[in-house]
Short mmCIF file of N, CA and C in Angstrom, two decimals:
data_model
loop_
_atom_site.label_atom_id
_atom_site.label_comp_id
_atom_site.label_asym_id
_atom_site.label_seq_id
_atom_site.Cartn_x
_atom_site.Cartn_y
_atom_site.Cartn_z
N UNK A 542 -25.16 -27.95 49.16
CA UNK A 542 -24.53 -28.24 47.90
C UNK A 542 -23.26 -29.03 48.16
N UNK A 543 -23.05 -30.07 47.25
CA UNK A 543 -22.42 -30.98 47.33
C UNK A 543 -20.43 -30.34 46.68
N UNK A 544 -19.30 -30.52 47.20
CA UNK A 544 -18.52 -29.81 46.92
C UNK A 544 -17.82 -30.78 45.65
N UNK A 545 -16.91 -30.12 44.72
CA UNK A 545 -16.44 -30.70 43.55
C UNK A 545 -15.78 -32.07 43.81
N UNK A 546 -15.62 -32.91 43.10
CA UNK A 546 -15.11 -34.21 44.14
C UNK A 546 -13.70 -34.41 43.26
N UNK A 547 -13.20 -33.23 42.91
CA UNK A 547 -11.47 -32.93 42.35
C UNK A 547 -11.18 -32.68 44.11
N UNK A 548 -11.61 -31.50 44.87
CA UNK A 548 -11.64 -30.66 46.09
C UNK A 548 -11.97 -31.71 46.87
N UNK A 549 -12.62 -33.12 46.84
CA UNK A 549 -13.38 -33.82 48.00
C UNK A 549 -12.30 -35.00 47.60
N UNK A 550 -11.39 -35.21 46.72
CA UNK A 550 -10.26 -36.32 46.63
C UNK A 550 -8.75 -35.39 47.17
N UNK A 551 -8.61 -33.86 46.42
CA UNK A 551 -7.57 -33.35 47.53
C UNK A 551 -7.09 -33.15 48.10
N UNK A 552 -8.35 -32.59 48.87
CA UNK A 552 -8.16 -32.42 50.33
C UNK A 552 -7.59 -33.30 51.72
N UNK A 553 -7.68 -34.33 51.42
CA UNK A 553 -6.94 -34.91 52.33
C UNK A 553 -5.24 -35.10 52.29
N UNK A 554 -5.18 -35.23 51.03
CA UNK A 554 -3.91 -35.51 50.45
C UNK A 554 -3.24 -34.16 50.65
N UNK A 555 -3.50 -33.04 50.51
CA UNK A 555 -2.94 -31.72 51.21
C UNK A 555 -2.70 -31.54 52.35
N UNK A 556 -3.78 -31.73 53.14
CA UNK A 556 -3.86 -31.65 54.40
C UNK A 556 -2.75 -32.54 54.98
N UNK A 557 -2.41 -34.12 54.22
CA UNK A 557 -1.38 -34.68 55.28
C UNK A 557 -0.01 -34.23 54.39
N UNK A 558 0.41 -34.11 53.55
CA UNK A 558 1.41 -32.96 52.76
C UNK A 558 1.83 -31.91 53.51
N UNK A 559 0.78 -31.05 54.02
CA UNK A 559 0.85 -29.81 55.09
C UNK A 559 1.48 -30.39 56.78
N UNK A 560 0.91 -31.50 56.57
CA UNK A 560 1.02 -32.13 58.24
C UNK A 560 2.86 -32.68 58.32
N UNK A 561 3.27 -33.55 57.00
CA UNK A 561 4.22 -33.91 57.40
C UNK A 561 5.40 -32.62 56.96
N UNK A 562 5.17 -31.76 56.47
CA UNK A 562 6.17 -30.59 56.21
C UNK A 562 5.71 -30.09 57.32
N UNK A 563 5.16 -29.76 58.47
CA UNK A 563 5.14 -29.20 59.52
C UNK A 563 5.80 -29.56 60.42
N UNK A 564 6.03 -31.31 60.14
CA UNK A 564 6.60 -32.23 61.31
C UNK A 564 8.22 -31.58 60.79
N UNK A 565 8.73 -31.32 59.95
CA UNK A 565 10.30 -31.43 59.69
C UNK A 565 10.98 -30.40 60.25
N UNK A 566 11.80 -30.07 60.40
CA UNK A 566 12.49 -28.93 61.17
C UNK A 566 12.65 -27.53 60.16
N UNK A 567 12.97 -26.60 60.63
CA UNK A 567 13.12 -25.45 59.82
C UNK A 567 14.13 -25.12 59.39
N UNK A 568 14.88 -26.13 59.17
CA UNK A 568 16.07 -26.96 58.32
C UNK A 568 16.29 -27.48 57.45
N UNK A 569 15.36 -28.86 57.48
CA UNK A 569 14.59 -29.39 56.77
C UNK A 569 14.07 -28.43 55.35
N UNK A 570 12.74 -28.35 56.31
CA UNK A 570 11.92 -27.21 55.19
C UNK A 570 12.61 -26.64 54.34
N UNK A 571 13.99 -25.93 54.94
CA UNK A 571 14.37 -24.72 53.73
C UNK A 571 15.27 -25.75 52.53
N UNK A 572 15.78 -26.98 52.79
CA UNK A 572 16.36 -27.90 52.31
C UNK A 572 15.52 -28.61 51.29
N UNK A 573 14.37 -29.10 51.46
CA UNK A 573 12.83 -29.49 50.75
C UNK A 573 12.85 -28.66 49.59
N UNK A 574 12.01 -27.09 50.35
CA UNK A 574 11.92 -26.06 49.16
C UNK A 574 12.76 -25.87 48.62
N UNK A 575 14.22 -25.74 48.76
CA UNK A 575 15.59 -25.75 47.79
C UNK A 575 15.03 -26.86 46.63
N UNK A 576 14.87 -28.04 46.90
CA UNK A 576 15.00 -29.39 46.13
C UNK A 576 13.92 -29.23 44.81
N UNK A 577 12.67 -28.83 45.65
CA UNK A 577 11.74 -28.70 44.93
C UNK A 577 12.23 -27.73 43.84
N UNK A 578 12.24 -26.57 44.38
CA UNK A 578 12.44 -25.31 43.49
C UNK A 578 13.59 -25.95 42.18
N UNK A 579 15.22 -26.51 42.80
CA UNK A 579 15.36 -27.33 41.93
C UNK A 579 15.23 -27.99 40.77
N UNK A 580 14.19 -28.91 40.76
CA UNK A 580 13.44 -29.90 40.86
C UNK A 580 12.54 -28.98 39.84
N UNK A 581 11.67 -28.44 39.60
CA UNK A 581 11.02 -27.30 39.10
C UNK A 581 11.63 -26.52 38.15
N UNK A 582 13.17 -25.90 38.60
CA UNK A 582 14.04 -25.63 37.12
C UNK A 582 14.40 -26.66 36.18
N UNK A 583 14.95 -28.05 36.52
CA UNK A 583 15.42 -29.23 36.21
C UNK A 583 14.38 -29.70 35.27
N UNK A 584 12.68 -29.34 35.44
CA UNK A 584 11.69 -30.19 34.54
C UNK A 584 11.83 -29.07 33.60
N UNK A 585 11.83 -27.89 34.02
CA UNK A 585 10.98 -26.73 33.13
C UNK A 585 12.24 -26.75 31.85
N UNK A 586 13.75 -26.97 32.16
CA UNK A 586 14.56 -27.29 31.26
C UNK A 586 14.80 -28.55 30.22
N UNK A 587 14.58 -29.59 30.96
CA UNK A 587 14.46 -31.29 30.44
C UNK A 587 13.89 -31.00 29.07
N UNK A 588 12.24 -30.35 30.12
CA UNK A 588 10.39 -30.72 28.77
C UNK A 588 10.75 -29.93 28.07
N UNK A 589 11.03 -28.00 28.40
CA UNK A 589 10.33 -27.31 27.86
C UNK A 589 11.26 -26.17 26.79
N UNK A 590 12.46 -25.74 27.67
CA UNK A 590 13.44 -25.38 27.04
C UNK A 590 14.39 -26.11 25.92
N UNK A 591 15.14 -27.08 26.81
CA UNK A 591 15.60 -27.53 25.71
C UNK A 591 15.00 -28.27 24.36
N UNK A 592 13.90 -28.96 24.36
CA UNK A 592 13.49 -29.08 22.74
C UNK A 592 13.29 -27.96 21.90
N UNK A 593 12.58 -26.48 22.83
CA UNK A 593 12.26 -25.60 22.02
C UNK A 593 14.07 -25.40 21.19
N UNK A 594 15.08 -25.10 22.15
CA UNK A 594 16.40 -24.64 21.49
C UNK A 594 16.65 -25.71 20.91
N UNK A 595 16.33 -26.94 20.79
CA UNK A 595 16.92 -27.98 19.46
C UNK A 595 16.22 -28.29 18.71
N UNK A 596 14.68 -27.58 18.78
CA UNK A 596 14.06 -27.14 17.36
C UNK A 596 14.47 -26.28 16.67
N UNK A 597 15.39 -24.95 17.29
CA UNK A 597 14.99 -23.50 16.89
C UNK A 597 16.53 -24.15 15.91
N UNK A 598 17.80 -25.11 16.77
CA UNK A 598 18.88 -25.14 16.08
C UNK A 598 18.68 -25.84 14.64
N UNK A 599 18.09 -26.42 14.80
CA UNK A 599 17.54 -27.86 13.27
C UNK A 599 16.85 -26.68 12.39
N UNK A 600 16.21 -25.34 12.64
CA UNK A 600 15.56 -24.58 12.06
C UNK A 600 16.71 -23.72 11.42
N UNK A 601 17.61 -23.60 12.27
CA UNK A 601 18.76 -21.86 11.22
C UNK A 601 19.40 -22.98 10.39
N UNK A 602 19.77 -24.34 10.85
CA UNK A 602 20.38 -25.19 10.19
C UNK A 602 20.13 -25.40 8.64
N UNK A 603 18.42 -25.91 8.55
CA UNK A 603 18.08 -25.62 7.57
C UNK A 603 17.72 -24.69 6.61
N UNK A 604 17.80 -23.22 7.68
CA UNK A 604 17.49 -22.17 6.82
C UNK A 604 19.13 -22.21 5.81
N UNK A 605 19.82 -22.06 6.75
CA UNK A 605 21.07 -21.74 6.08
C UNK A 605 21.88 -22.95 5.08
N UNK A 606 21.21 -23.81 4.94
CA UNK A 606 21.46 -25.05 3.58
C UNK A 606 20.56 -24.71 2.75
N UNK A 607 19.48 -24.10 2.97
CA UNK A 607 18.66 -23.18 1.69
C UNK A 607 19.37 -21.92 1.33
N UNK A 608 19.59 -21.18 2.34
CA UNK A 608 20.41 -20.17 1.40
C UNK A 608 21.63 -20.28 0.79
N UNK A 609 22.18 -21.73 1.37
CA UNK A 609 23.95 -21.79 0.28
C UNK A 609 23.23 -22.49 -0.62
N UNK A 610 21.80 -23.42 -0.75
CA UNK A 610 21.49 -23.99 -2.42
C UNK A 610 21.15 -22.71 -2.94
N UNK A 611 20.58 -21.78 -2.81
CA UNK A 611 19.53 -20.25 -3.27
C UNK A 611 20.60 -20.03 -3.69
N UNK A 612 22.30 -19.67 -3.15
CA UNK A 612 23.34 -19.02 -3.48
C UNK A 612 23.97 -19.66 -4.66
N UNK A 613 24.18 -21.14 -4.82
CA UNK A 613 24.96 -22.33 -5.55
C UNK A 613 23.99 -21.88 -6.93
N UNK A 614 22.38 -22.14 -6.71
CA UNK A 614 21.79 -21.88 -7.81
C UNK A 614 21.87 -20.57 -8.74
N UNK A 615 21.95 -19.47 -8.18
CA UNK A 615 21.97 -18.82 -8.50
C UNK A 615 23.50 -17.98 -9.25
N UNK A 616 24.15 -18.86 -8.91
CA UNK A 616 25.62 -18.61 -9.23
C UNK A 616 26.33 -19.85 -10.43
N UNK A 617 25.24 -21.11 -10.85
CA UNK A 617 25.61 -21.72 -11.40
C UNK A 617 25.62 -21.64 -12.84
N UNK A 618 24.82 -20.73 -13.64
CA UNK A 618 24.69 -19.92 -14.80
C UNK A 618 24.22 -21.10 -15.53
N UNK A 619 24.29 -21.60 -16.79
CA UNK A 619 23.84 -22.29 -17.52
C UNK A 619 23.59 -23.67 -17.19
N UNK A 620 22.32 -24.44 -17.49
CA UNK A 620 22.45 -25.98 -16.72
C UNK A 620 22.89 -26.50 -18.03
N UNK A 621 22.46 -26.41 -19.36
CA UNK A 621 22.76 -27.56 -20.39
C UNK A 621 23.78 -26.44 -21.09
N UNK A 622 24.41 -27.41 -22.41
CA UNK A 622 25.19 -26.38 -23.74
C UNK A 622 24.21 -25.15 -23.74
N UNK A 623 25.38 -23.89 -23.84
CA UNK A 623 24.52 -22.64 -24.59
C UNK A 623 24.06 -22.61 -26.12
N UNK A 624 23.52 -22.05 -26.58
CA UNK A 624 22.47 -21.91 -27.71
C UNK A 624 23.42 -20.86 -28.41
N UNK A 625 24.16 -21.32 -29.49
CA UNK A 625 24.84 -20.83 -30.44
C UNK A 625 23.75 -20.51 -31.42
N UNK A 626 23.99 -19.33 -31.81
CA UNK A 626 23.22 -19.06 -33.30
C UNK A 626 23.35 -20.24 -34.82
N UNK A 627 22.42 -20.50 -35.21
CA UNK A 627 22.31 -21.37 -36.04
C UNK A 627 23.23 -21.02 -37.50
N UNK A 628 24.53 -21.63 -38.08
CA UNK A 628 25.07 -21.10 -39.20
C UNK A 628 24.89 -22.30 -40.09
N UNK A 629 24.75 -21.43 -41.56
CA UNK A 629 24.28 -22.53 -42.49
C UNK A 629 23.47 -23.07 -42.83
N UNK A 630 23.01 -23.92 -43.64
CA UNK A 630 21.66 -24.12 -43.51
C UNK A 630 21.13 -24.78 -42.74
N UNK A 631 19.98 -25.04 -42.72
CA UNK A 631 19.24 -25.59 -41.36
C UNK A 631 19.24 -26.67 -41.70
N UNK A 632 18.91 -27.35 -42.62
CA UNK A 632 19.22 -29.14 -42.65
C UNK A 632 21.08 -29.70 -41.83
N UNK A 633 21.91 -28.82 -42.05
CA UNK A 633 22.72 -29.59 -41.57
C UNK A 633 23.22 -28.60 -39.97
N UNK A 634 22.72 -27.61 -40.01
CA UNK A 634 22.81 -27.11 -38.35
C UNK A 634 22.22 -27.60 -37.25
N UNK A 635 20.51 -28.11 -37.59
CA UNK A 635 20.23 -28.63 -36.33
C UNK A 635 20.73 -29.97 -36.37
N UNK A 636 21.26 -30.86 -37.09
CA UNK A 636 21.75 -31.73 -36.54
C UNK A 636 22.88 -31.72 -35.73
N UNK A 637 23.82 -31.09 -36.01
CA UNK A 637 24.61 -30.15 -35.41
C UNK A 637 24.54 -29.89 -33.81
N UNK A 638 23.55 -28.90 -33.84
CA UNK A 638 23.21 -28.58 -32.51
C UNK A 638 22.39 -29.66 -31.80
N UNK A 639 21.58 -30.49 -32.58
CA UNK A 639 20.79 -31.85 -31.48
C UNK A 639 21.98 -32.53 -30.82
N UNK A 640 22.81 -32.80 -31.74
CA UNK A 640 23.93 -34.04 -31.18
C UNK A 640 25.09 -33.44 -29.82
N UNK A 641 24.81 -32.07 -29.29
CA UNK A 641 25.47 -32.11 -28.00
C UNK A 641 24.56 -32.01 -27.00
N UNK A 642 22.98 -32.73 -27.42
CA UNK A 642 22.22 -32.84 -26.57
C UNK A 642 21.79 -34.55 -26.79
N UNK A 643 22.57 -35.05 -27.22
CA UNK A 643 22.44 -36.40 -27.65
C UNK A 643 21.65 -37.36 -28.68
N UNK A 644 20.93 -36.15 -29.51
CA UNK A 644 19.71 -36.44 -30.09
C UNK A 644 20.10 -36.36 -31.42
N UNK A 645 19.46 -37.65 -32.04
CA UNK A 645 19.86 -37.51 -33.44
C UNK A 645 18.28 -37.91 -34.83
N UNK A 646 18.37 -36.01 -34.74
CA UNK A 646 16.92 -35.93 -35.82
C UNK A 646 17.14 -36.58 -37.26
N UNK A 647 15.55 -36.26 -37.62
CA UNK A 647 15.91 -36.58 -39.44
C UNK A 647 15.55 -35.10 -39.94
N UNK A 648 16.14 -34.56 -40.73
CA UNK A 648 16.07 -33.44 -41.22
C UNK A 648 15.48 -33.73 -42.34
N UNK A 649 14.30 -33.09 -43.02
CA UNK A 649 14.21 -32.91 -44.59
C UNK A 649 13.50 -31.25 -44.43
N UNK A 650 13.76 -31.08 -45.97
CA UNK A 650 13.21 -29.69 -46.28
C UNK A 650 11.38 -29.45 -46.74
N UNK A 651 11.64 -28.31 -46.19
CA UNK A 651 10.02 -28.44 -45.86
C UNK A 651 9.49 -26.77 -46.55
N UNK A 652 9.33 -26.46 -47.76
CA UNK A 652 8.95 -25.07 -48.34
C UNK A 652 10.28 -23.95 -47.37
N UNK A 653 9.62 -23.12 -47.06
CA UNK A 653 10.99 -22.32 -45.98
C UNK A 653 11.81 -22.82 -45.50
N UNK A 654 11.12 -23.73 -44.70
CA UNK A 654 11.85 -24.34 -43.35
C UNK A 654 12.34 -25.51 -43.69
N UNK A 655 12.53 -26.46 -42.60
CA UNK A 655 12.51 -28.05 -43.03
C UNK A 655 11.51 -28.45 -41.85
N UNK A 656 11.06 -30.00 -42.09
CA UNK A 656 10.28 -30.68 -41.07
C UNK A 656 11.44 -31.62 -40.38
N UNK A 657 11.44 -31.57 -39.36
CA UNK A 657 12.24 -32.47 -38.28
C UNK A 657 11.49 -33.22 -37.32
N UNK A 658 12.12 -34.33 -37.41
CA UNK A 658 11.94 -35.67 -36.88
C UNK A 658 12.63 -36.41 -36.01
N UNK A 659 11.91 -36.78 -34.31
CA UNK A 659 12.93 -37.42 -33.73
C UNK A 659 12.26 -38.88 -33.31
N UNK A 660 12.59 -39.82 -33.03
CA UNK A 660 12.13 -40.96 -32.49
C UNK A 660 12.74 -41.63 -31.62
N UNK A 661 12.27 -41.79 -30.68
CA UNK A 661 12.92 -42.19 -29.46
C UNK A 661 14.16 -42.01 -28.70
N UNK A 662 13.81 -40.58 -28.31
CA UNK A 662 14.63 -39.78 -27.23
C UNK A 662 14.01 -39.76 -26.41
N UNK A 663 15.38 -38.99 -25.45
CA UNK A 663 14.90 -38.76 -24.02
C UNK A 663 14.07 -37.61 -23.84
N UNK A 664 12.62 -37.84 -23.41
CA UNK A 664 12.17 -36.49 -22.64
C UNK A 664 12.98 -35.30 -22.19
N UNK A 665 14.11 -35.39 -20.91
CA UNK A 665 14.61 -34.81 -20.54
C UNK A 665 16.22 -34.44 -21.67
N UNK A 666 16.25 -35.13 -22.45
CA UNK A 666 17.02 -34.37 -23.14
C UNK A 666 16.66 -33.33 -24.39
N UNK A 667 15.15 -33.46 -24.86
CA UNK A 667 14.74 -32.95 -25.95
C UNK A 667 14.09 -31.54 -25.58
N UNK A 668 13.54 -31.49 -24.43
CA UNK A 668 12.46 -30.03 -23.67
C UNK A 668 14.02 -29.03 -24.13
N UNK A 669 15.45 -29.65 -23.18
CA UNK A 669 16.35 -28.41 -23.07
C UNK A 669 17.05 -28.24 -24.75
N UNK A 670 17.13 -29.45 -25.67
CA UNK A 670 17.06 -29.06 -27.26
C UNK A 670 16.27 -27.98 -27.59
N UNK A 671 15.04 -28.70 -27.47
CA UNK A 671 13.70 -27.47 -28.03
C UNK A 671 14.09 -25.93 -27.88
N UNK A 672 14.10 -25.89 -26.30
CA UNK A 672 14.51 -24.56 -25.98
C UNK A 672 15.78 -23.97 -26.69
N UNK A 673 17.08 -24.46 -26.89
CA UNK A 673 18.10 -24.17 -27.12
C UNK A 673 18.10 -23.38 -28.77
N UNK A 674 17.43 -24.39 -28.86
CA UNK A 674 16.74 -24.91 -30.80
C UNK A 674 16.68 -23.11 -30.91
N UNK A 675 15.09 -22.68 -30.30
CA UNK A 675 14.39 -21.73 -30.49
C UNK A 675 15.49 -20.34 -30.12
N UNK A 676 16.28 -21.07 -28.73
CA UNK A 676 16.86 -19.31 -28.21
C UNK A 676 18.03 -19.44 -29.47
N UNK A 677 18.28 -19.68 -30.10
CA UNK A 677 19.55 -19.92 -31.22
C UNK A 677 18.89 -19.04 -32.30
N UNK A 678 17.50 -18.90 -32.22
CA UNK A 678 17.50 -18.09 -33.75
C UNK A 678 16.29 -18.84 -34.46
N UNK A 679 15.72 -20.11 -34.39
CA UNK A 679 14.84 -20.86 -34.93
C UNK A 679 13.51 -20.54 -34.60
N UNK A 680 13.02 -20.77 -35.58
CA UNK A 680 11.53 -20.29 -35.44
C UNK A 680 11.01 -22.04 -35.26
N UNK A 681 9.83 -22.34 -34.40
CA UNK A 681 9.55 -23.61 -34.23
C UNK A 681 8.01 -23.26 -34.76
N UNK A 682 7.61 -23.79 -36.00
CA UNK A 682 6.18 -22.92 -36.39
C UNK A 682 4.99 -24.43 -35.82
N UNK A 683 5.63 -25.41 -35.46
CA UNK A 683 4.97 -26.33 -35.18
C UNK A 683 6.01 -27.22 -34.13
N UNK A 684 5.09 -28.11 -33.09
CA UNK A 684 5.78 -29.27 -32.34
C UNK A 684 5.01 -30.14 -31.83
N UNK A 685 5.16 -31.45 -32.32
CA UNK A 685 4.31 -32.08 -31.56
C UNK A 685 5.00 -33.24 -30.99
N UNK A 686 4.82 -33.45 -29.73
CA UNK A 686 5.23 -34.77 -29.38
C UNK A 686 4.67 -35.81 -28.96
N UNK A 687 4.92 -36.84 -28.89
CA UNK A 687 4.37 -38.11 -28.79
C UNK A 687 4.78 -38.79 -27.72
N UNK A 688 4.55 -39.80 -26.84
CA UNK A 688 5.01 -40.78 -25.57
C UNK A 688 5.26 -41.70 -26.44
N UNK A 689 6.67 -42.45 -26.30
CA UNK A 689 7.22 -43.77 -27.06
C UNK A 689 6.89 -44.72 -26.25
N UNK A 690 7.63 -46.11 -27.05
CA UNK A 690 6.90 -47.17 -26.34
C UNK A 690 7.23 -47.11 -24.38
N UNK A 691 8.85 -46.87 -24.80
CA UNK A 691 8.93 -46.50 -22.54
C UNK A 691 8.91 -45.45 -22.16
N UNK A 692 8.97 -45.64 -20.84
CA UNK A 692 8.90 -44.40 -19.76
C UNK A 692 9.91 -43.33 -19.89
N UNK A 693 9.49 -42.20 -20.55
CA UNK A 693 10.91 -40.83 -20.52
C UNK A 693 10.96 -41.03 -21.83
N UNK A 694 10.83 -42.14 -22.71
CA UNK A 694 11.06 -41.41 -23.97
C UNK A 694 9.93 -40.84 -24.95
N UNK A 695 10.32 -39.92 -25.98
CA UNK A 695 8.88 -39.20 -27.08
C UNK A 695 9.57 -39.63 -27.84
N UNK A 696 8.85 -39.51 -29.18
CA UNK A 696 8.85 -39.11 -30.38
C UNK A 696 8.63 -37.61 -30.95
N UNK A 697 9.32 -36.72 -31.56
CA UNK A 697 8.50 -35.30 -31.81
C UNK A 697 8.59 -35.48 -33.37
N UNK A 698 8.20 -34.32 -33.61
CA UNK A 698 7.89 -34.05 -34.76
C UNK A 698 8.01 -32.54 -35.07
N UNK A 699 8.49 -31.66 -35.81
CA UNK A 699 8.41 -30.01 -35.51
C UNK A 699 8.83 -29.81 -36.98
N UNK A 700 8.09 -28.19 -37.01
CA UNK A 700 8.39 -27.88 -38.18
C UNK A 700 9.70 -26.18 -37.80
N UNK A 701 10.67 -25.92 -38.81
CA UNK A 701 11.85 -25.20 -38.14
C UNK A 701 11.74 -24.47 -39.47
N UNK A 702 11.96 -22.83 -38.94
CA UNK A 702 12.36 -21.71 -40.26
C UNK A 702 13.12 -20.80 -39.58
N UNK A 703 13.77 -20.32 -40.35
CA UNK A 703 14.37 -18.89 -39.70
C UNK A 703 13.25 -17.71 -39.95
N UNK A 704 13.48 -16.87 -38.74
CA UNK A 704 12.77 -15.48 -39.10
C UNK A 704 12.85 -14.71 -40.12
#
């Protein structure tokens, strides 16, 4: 049987490896194996240690800029105006309350309620209205909105009563 030819390219190359560390003095030798051994801490630190510790540092790094946003967020209490209870009548309150969200409805009266009307606002300013609208005391018995002619803005439409 024919031997592995990893073992049949080796072997020679060991064998003269073995031959010329035999030739060196026992001086030498212990000077070699120092280097190597060396040589052996020096890679195992370069490859293997240090990226792992300047992954692990880039890792608490980012843990801990998530927990001061987790902390910031959680400590920042209201993002838009708070939601005052609605006084007066509702034709002239929600306009009232739209306009410190920049929005300026059409109010008319609608049996109970009134029907309100916006046209071309901002998306992002009307969702935190809506909400505000409702936590204030308003009943929203209808809403519909529409995509305007650009990007980010609606049109809505809603119908508003008190409870």
């Amino acid at each position: 049987m024919k031997p592995p030819a990893l073992l049949d390219r080796a072997a020679p190359a060991f064998a003269a490896a073995t031959d010329w560390m035999a030739g060196r003095s026992r001086r030498e030798q212990i000077l070699l194996a120092g280097l190597g051994g060396l040589l052996l801490v020096a890679g195992l630190w370069l490859l293997i240690l240090q990226p792992l510790l300047d992954a692990r540092a880039t890792a608490v790094e980012r843990i801990a800029a998530y927990e001061t946003l987790m902390v910031r967020i959680r400590t920042a209490g209201a993002i838009g105006p708070t939601a005052q209870p609605l006084t007066g009548p509702l034709e002239t309150a929600i306009p009232i309350q739209a306009a410190t969200f920049g929005i300026v409805p059409t109010v008319t009266p609608d049996g109970d309620g009134v029907a309100v009307t916006v046209t071309g606002a901002r998306y992002d300013s009307v969702t935190p209205w809506l909400a505000a609208l409702e936590a204030s005391g308003a009943v929203l018995s209808s809403v519909r909105m529409e995509r305007a002619g650009s990007p980010g803005v609606v049109d809505v439409a809603l119908g508003v009563s008190r409870p």
